[in-house]
CSV table of N, CA, C and O in Angstrom, one decimal:
chain,number,residue,atom,x,y,z
A,1,MET,N,51.2,181.1,148.2
A,1,MET,CA,52.0,180.6,147.0
A,1,MET,C,52.0,181.8,146.0
A,1,MET,O,51.0,182.4,145.7
A,2,THR,N,53.2,182.1,145.6
A,2,THR,CA,53.4,183.2,144.6
A,2,THR,C,53.2,182.6,143.2
A,2,THR,O,53.4,181.4,143.0
A,3,THR,N,52.9,183.5,142.3
A,3,THR,CA,52.8,183.0,140.9
A,3,THR,C,54.2,183.1,140.2
A,3,THR,O,55.1,183.8,140.6
A,4,ALA,N,54.3,182.4,139.1
A,4,ALA,CA,55.6,182.3,138.4
A,4,ALA,C,55.7,183.4,137.3
A,4,ALA,O,55.4,183.2,136.2
A,5,ASN,N,56.1,184.6,137.7
A,5,ASN,CA,56.4,185.6,136.8
A,5,ASN,C,57.6,186.5,137.2
A,5,ASN,O,58.0,186.4,138.3
A,6,ARG,N,58.1,187.2,136.3
A,6,ARG,CA,59.3,188.0,136.5
A,6,ARG,C,59.3,189.0,137.7
A,6,ARG,O,60.2,189.0,138.4
A,7,PRO,N,58.2,189.8,137.8
A,7,PRO,CA,58.2,190.7,139.0
A,7,PRO,C,58.4,190.0,140.3
A,7,PRO,O,59.1,190.6,141.2
A,8,PHE,N,57.7,188.9,140.5
A,8,PHE,CA,57.9,188.2,141.8
A,8,PHE,C,59.3,187.7,141.9
A,8,PHE,O,59.9,187.8,143.0
A,9,PHE,N,59.9,187.2,140.9
A,9,PHE,CA,61.3,186.6,141.0
A,9,PHE,C,62.3,187.7,141.3
A,9,PHE,O,63.2,187.5,142.1
A,10,SER,N,62.1,188.9,140.7
A,10,SER,CA,63.1,190.0,141.0
A,10,SER,C,63.0,190.6,142.4
A,10,SER,O,63.9,191.2,142.8
A,11,GLU,N,61.9,190.3,143.0
A,11,GLU,CA,61.7,190.8,144.4
A,11,GLU,C,61.7,189.7,145.4
A,11,GLU,O,60.9,189.8,146.4
A,12,LYS,N,62.5,188.7,145.3
A,12,LYS,CA,62.5,187.5,146.1
A,12,LYS,C,62.6,187.9,147.6
A,12,LYS,O,61.8,187.5,148.4
A,13,LYS,N,63.6,188.7,147.9
A,13,LYS,CA,63.8,189.0,149.3
A,13,LYS,C,62.7,189.8,150.0
A,13,LYS,O,62.3,189.5,151.1
A,14,GLN,N,62.1,190.7,149.2
A,14,GLN,CA,60.9,191.5,149.7
A,14,GLN,C,59.7,190.7,149.9
A,14,GLN,O,58.8,191.0,150.6
A,15,ILE,N,59.6,189.5,149.3
A,15,ILE,CA,58.5,188.6,149.4
A,15,ILE,C,58.7,187.6,150.5
A,15,ILE,O,57.9,187.3,151.4
A,16,VAL,N,60.0,187.1,150.6
A,16,VAL,CA,60.3,186.1,151.6
A,16,VAL,C,60.3,186.6,153.0
A,16,VAL,O,59.8,186.0,154.0
A,17,ASP,N,60.9,187.8,153.2
A,17,ASP,CA,61.1,188.4,154.5
A,17,ASP,C,59.8,188.5,155.3
A,17,ASP,O,59.7,188.1,156.4
A,18,PRO,N,58.7,189.2,154.7
A,18,PRO,CA,57.5,189.3,155.5
A,18,PRO,C,56.8,188.0,155.8
A,18,PRO,O,56.2,187.8,156.8
A,19,ALA,N,57.0,187.0,154.9
A,19,ALA,CA,56.4,185.7,155.2
A,19,ALA,C,57.0,185.1,156.4
A,19,ALA,O,56.3,184.5,157.3
A,20,GLY,N,58.3,185.2,156.6
A,20,GLY,CA,58.9,184.7,157.8
A,20,GLY,C,58.6,185.6,159.0
A,20,GLY,O,58.3,185.0,160.1
A,21,LYS,N,58.5,186.9,158.8
A,21,LYS,CA,58.2,187.8,159.9
A,21,LYS,C,56.8,187.5,160.5
A,21,LYS,O,56.6,187.5,161.7
A,22,TYR,N,55.8,187.3,159.6
A,22,TYR,CA,54.5,187.0,160.1
A,22,TYR,C,54.1,185.6,160.2
A,22,TYR,O,53.0,185.2,160.3
A,23,ARG,N,55.2,184.7,160.2
A,23,ARG,CA,55.0,183.3,160.4
A,23,ARG,C,54.0,182.6,159.4
A,23,ARG,O,53.2,181.8,159.8
A,24,LEU,N,54.1,183.0,158.1
A,24,LEU,CA,53.3,182.4,157.1
A,24,LEU,C,54.0,181.3,156.4
A,24,LEU,O,55.0,181.5,155.8
A,25,PRO,N,53.4,180.1,156.4
A,25,PRO,CA,54.0,179.0,155.6
A,25,PRO,C,53.8,179.3,154.1
A,25,PRO,O,52.6,179.5,153.6
A,26,ALA,N,54.8,179.5,153.3
A,26,ALA,CA,54.7,179.8,151.9
A,26,ALA,C,55.5,178.9,151.0
A,26,ALA,O,56.6,178.4,151.4
A,27,ILE,N,54.9,178.6,149.9
A,27,ILE,CA,55.6,177.7,148.9
A,27,ILE,C,55.8,178.6,147.7
A,27,ILE,O,55.0,179.4,147.3
A,28,TYR,N,57.0,178.5,147.1
A,28,TYR,CA,57.4,179.3,145.9
A,28,TYR,C,57.6,178.5,144.7
A,28,TYR,O,57.8,177.3,144.8
A,29,PHE,N,57.7,179.1,143.6
A,29,PHE,CA,57.8,178.4,142.3
A,29,PHE,C,59.2,178.1,141.9
A,29,PHE,O,59.5,177.4,140.9
A,30,GLN,N,60.2,178.7,142.6
A,30,GLN,CA,61.6,178.4,142.2
A,30,GLN,C,62.5,178.3,143.5
A,30,GLN,O,62.2,179.0,144.5
A,31,LYS,N,63.5,177.5,143.4
A,31,LYS,CA,64.4,177.2,144.5
A,31,LYS,C,65.1,178.4,145.0
A,31,LYS,O,65.5,178.5,146.2
A,32,GLU,N,65.3,179.4,144.2
A,32,GLU,CA,66.0,180.7,144.6
A,32,GLU,C,65.3,181.4,145.8
A,32,GLU,O,65.9,182.0,146.6
A,33,PHE,N,64.0,181.2,145.9
A,33,PHE,CA,63.2,181.8,147.0
A,33,PHE,C,63.6,181.1,148.3
A,33,PHE,O,63.7,181.7,149.3
A,34,VAL,N,63.8,179.8,148.2
A,34,VAL,CA,64.2,179.0,149.4
A,34,VAL,C,65.6,179.4,149.8
A,34,VAL,O,66.0,179.5,151.0
A,35,ASP,N,66.5,179.6,148.8
A,35,ASP,CA,67.8,180.1,149.1
A,35,ASP,C,67.9,181.4,149.8
A,35,ASP,O,68.8,181.7,150.6
A,36,GLU,N,66.8,182.2,149.6
A,36,GLU,CA,66.7,183.6,150.2
A,36,GLU,C,66.1,183.5,151.6
A,36,GLU,O,65.9,184.4,152.3
A,37,GLY,N,65.7,182.2,152.0
A,37,GLY,CA,65.1,182.0,153.4
A,37,GLY,C,63.7,181.6,153.4
A,37,GLY,O,63.0,181.5,154.4
A,38,GLY,N,63.1,181.3,152.2
A,38,GLY,CA,61.7,180.9,152.1
A,38,GLY,C,61.6,179.5,152.6
A,38,GLY,O,62.5,178.7,152.7
A,39,LEU,N,60.3,179.0,152.9
A,39,LEU,CA,60.1,177.7,153.5
A,39,LEU,C,60.3,176.6,152.5
A,39,LEU,O,61.0,175.7,152.8
A,40,MET,N,59.6,176.6,151.3
A,40,MET,CA,59.8,175.5,150.4
A,40,MET,C,59.4,176.0,149.0
A,40,MET,O,58.8,177.0,148.8
A,41,SER,N,59.9,175.2,148.0
A,41,SER,CA,59.6,175.5,146.6
A,41,SER,C,59.3,174.2,145.9
A,41,SER,O,59.9,173.1,146.2
A,42,TYR,N,58.5,174.3,144.9
A,42,TYR,CA,58.2,173.2,144.0
A,42,TYR,C,58.0,173.8,142.6
A,42,TYR,O,57.1,174.6,142.4
A,43,GLY,N,58.8,173.4,141.7
A,43,GLY,CA,58.7,173.9,140.3
A,43,GLY,C,59.6,173.2,139.4
A,43,GLY,O,60.4,172.3,139.7
A,44,ALA,N,59.6,173.7,138.1
A,44,ALA,CA,60.3,173.1,137.1
A,44,ALA,C,61.8,173.2,137.4
A,44,ALA,O,62.3,174.2,137.9
A,45,ASP,N,62.6,172.2,137.0
A,45,ASP,CA,64.0,172.2,137.1
A,45,ASP,C,64.6,172.9,135.9
A,45,ASP,O,64.6,172.4,134.8
A,46,TYR,N,65.0,174.2,136.1
A,46,TYR,CA,65.4,175.0,135.0
A,46,TYR,C,66.7,174.6,134.4
A,46,TYR,O,66.9,174.8,133.2
A,47,VAL,N,67.6,173.9,135.1
A,47,VAL,CA,68.8,173.4,134.5
A,47,VAL,C,68.4,172.4,133.4
A,47,VAL,O,69.0,172.3,132.3
A,48,ASP,N,67.5,171.5,133.8
A,48,ASP,CA,67.0,170.5,132.8
A,48,ASP,C,66.3,171.2,131.6
A,48,ASP,O,66.5,170.8,130.4
A,49,LEU,N,65.5,172.2,131.8
A,49,LEU,CA,64.9,173.0,130.7
A,49,LEU,C,65.9,173.6,129.8
A,49,LEU,O,65.8,173.5,128.6
A,50,TYR,N,67.0,174.2,130.4
A,50,TYR,CA,68.0,174.8,129.5
A,50,TYR,C,68.8,173.7,128.7
A,50,TYR,O,69.1,173.9,127.6
A,51,ARG,N,69.0,172.6,129.3
A,51,ARG,CA,69.7,171.5,128.6
A,51,ARG,C,68.8,171.0,127.4
A,51,ARG,O,69.3,170.8,126.3
A,52,ARG,N,67.5,170.9,127.6
A,52,ARG,CA,66.6,170.5,126.6
A,52,ARG,C,66.5,171.6,125.5
A,52,ARG,O,66.3,171.3,124.3
A,53,THR,N,66.6,172.9,125.9
A,53,THR,CA,66.6,174.0,124.9
A,53,THR,C,67.8,173.8,124.0
A,53,THR,O,67.7,174.1,122.8
A,54,ALA,N,69.0,173.4,124.5
A,54,ALA,CA,70.2,173.2,123.7
A,54,ALA,C,69.9,172.2,122.6
A,54,ALA,O,70.4,172.3,121.4
A,55,VAL,N,69.1,171.2,122.9
A,55,VAL,CA,68.8,170.1,121.9
A,55,VAL,C,68.0,170.8,120.8
A,55,VAL,O,68.2,170.5,119.6
A,56,TYR,N,67.0,171.6,121.1
A,56,TYR,CA,66.2,172.4,120.1
A,56,TYR,C,67.1,173.2,119.2
A,56,TYR,O,67.0,173.3,118.0
A,57,VAL,N,68.0,174.0,119.8
A,57,VAL,CA,68.9,174.9,119.1
A,57,VAL,C,69.8,174.0,118.1
A,57,VAL,O,69.9,174.4,117.0
A,58,ASP,N,70.3,172.9,118.6
A,58,ASP,CA,71.1,172.0,117.7
A,58,ASP,C,70.3,171.6,116.5
A,58,ASP,O,70.8,171.6,115.4
A,59,LYS,N,69.0,171.2,116.7
A,59,LYS,CA,68.2,170.7,115.6
A,59,LYS,C,67.9,171.9,114.6
A,59,LYS,O,67.9,171.7,113.4
A,60,ILE,N,67.7,173.1,115.1
A,60,ILE,CA,67.4,174.2,114.3
A,60,ILE,C,68.7,174.6,113.5
A,60,ILE,O,68.6,174.8,112.3
A,61,LEU,N,69.9,174.5,114.1
A,61,LEU,CA,71.1,174.8,113.4
A,61,LEU,C,71.4,173.8,112.4
A,61,LEU,O,72.1,174.1,111.4
A,62,LYS,N,70.9,172.6,112.5
A,62,LYS,CA,71.1,171.5,111.5
A,62,LYS,C,70.0,171.5,110.4
A,62,LYS,O,70.0,170.7,109.6
A,63,GLY,N,69.1,172.6,110.5
A,63,GLY,CA,68.2,172.8,109.4
A,63,GLY,C,66.7,172.5,109.7
A,63,GLY,O,65.9,172.7,108.8
A,64,ALA,N,66.4,172.0,110.9
A,64,ALA,CA,65.0,171.8,111.2
A,64,ALA,C,64.2,173.1,111.3
A,64,ALA,O,64.8,174.1,111.7
A,65,LYS,N,63.0,173.1,110.9
A,65,LYS,CA,62.2,174.3,110.9
A,65,LYS,C,61.6,174.3,112.4
A,65,LYS,O,61.0,173.4,112.8
A,66,PRO,N,61.7,175.5,113.0
A,66,PRO,CA,61.1,175.6,114.4
A,66,PRO,C,59.6,175.2,114.5
A,66,PRO,O,59.2,174.6,115.4
A,67,ALA,N,58.9,175.6,113.4
A,67,ALA,CA,57.4,175.2,113.5
A,67,ALA,C,57.2,173.8,113.4
A,67,ALA,O,56.1,173.3,113.8
A,68,ASP,N,58.1,173.0,113.0
A,68,ASP,CA,58.0,171.5,112.9
A,68,ASP,C,58.4,170.8,114.2
A,68,ASP,O,58.1,169.6,114.3
A,69,LEU,N,59.0,171.5,115.1
A,69,LEU,CA,59.4,170.9,116.3
A,69,LEU,C,58.3,170.9,117.3
A,69,LEU,O,57.6,171.9,117.4
A,70,PRO,N,58.1,169.8,118.1
A,70,PRO,CA,57.0,169.7,119.0
A,70,PRO,C,57.3,170.7,120.2
A,70,PRO,O,58.4,170.9,120.6
A,71,VAL,N,56.2,171.2,120.8
A,71,VAL,CA,56.2,172.0,122.0
A,71,VAL,C,56.3,171.0,123.2
A,71,VAL,O,55.5,170.0,123.2
A,72,GLN,N,57.2,171.2,124.1
A,72,GLN,CA,57.4,170.3,125.2
A,72,GLN,C,57.2,171.1,126.5
A,72,GLN,O,57.5,172.2,126.6
A,73,GLN,N,56.6,170.4,127.5
A,73,GLN,CA,56.5,170.9,128.8
A,73,GLN,C,57.5,170.4,129.7
A,73,GLN,O,58.2,169.3,129.4
A,74,ALA,N,57.7,171.0,130.8
A,74,ALA,CA,58.7,170.5,131.8
A,74,ALA,C,58.3,169.1,132.3
A,74,ALA,O,57.1,168.8,132.5
A,75,THR,N,59.3,168.2,132.4
A,75,THR,CA,59.1,166.9,132.8
A,75,THR,C,59.8,166.6,134.1
A,75,THR,O,59.6,165.6,134.8
A,76,LYS,N,60.8,167.4,134.5
A,76,LYS,CA,61.5,167.3,135.7
A,76,LYS,C,61.3,168.4,136.7
A,76,LYS,O,61.4,169.6,136.2
A,77,PHE,N,60.9,168.1,137.9
A,77,PHE,CA,60.6,169.1,138.9
A,77,PHE,C,61.5,169.0,140.1
A,77,PHE,O,62.0,167.9,140.4
A,78,GLU,N,61.6,170.1,140.9
A,78,GLU,CA,62.4,170.1,142.1
A,78,GLU,C,61.6,170.5,143.3
A,78,GLU,O,60.8,171.4,143.2
A,79,PHE,N,61.8,169.8,144.4
A,79,PHE,CA,61.1,170.1,145.6
A,79,PHE,C,62.2,170.4,146.7
A,79,PHE,O,63.0,169.6,147.0
A,80,VAL,N,62.2,171.7,147.2
A,80,VAL,CA,63.3,172.1,148.1
A,80,VAL,C,62.6,172.6,149.4
A,80,VAL,O,61.6,173.3,149.4
A,81,ILE,N,63.1,172.1,150.6
A,81,ILE,CA,62.6,172.5,151.9
A,81,ILE,C,63.7,173.2,152.7
A,81,ILE,O,64.8,172.7,152.7
A,82,ASN,N,63.4,174.3,153.4
A,82,ASN,CA,64.3,175.0,154.2
A,82,ASN,C,63.9,174.8,155.7
A,82,ASN,O,62.9,175.3,156.1
A,83,LEU,N,64.6,173.9,156.4
A,83,LEU,CA,64.3,173.6,157.8
A,83,LEU,C,64.5,174.8,158.7
A,83,LEU,O,63.8,174.9,159.7
A,84,LYS,N,65.5,175.7,158.4
A,84,LYS,CA,65.7,176.9,159.2
A,84,LYS,C,64.4,177.7,159.1
A,84,LYS,O,64.0,178.3,160.2
A,85,ALA,N,63.8,177.9,158.0
A,85,ALA,CA,62.6,178.7,157.9
A,85,ALA,C,61.5,178.0,158.6
A,85,ALA,O,60.7,178.7,159.2
A,86,ALA,N,61.4,176.7,158.5
A,86,ALA,CA,60.3,176.0,159.2
A,86,ALA,C,60.4,176.2,160.7
A,86,ALA,O,59.4,176.4,161.4
A,87,LYS,N,61.7,176.1,161.2
A,87,LYS,CA,61.9,176.3,162.7
A,87,LYS,C,61.5,177.8,163.1
A,87,LYS,O,60.9,178.0,164.1
A,88,GLN,N,61.8,178.7,162.2
A,88,GLN,CA,61.6,180.1,162.5
A,88,GLN,C,60.1,180.4,162.7
A,88,GLN,O,59.7,181.2,163.5
A,89,ILE,N,59.3,179.7,161.9
A,89,ILE,CA,57.8,180.0,162.0
A,89,ILE,C,57.1,178.9,162.9
A,89,ILE,O,55.9,178.9,163.0
A,90,GLY,N,57.9,178.0,163.5
A,90,GLY,CA,57.3,177.0,164.4
A,90,GLY,C,56.6,175.9,163.7
A,90,GLY,O,55.6,175.4,164.3
A,91,LEU,N,57.1,175.5,162.6
A,91,LEU,CA,56.5,174.4,161.8
A,91,LEU,C,57.3,173.2,161.8
A,91,LEU,O,58.5,173.3,161.6
A,92,THR,N,56.7,172.0,162.0
A,92,THR,CA,57.4,170.8,162.0
A,92,THR,C,57.1,170.1,160.7
A,92,THR,O,55.9,169.9,160.3
A,93,ILE,N,58.1,169.8,159.9
A,93,ILE,CA,58.0,169.1,158.6
A,93,ILE,C,58.0,167.6,158.8
A,93,ILE,O,59.0,167.1,159.4
A,94,PRO,N,57.0,166.9,158.4
A,94,PRO,CA,57.0,165.4,158.6
A,94,PRO,C,58.2,164.8,157.8
A,94,PRO,O,58.6,165.2,156.8
A,95,VAL,N,58.7,163.7,158.4
A,95,VAL,CA,59.9,163.0,157.9
A,95,VAL,C,59.6,162.5,156.5
A,95,VAL,O,60.5,162.6,155.6
A,96,ASP,N,58.4,162.0,156.2
A,96,ASP,CA,58.1,161.4,154.9
A,96,ASP,C,58.1,162.5,153.8
A,96,ASP,O,58.5,162.3,152.7
A,97,LEU,N,57.8,163.8,154.2
A,97,LEU,CA,57.8,164.9,153.3
A,97,LEU,C,59.3,165.3,153.0
A,97,LEU,O,59.7,165.6,151.9
A,98,LEU,N,60.1,165.3,154.1
A,98,LEU,CA,61.5,165.6,153.9
A,98,LEU,C,62.2,164.5,153.0
A,98,LEU,O,63.1,164.9,152.2
A,99,GLN,N,61.8,163.3,153.0
A,99,GLN,CA,62.4,162.3,152.2
A,99,GLN,C,62.0,162.5,150.7
A,99,GLN,O,62.8,162.0,149.9
A,100,ARG,N,60.9,163.1,150.4
A,100,ARG,CA,60.5,163.4,149.1
A,100,ARG,C,61.3,164.6,148.4
A,100,ARG,O,61.3,164.7,147.2
A,101,ALA,N,61.9,165.4,149.3
A,101,ALA,CA,62.5,166.6,148.8
A,101,ALA,C,63.8,166.3,148.0
A,101,ALA,O,64.5,165.3,148.4
A,102,ASN,N,64.1,167.0,147.0
A,102,ASN,CA,65.3,166.9,146.2
A,102,ASN,C,66.5,167.5,147.0
A,102,ASN,O,67.6,167.0,146.9
A,103,ARG,N,66.2,168.5,147.8
A,103,ARG,CA,67.2,169.2,148.6
A,103,ARG,C,66.6,169.7,149.9
A,103,ARG,O,65.5,170.2,149.9
A,104,VAL,N,67.3,169.5,151.0
A,104,VAL,CA,66.8,170.0,152.3
A,104,VAL,C,67.9,171.0,152.8
A,104,VAL,O,69.1,170.5,153.0
A,105,ILE,N,67.5,172.2,153.2
A,105,ILE,CA,68.5,173.2,153.7
A,105,ILE,C,68.3,173.1,155.2
A,105,ILE,O,67.2,173.2,155.8
A,106,LYS,N,69.4,172.8,155.9
A,106,LYS,CA,69.4,172.6,157.4
A,106,LYS,C,69.9,173.8,158.1
A,106,LYS,O,70.7,174.5,157.7
């Protein structure tokens, strides 16, 4: 499992390719890794976070002080599974796990 920071995100392909080559089951912090061929990801839904950021910006533009606004954590998460990657490394994903995924790449 990789950590959630900028250097890892900018090198997605260089991280995902060796995991597939050496048949390592890996889980990533963002769905973009799965789009590059990674096995699965579980992390915050960034579209939802950006939407919630717009609410904060609206409040600030209407005169709220940023220091008075509460700090919020992510409340919506995404789970994405890549079945092509699972097949490549010889891994069978249980049906009940597939049903929990927000998106399955076939």
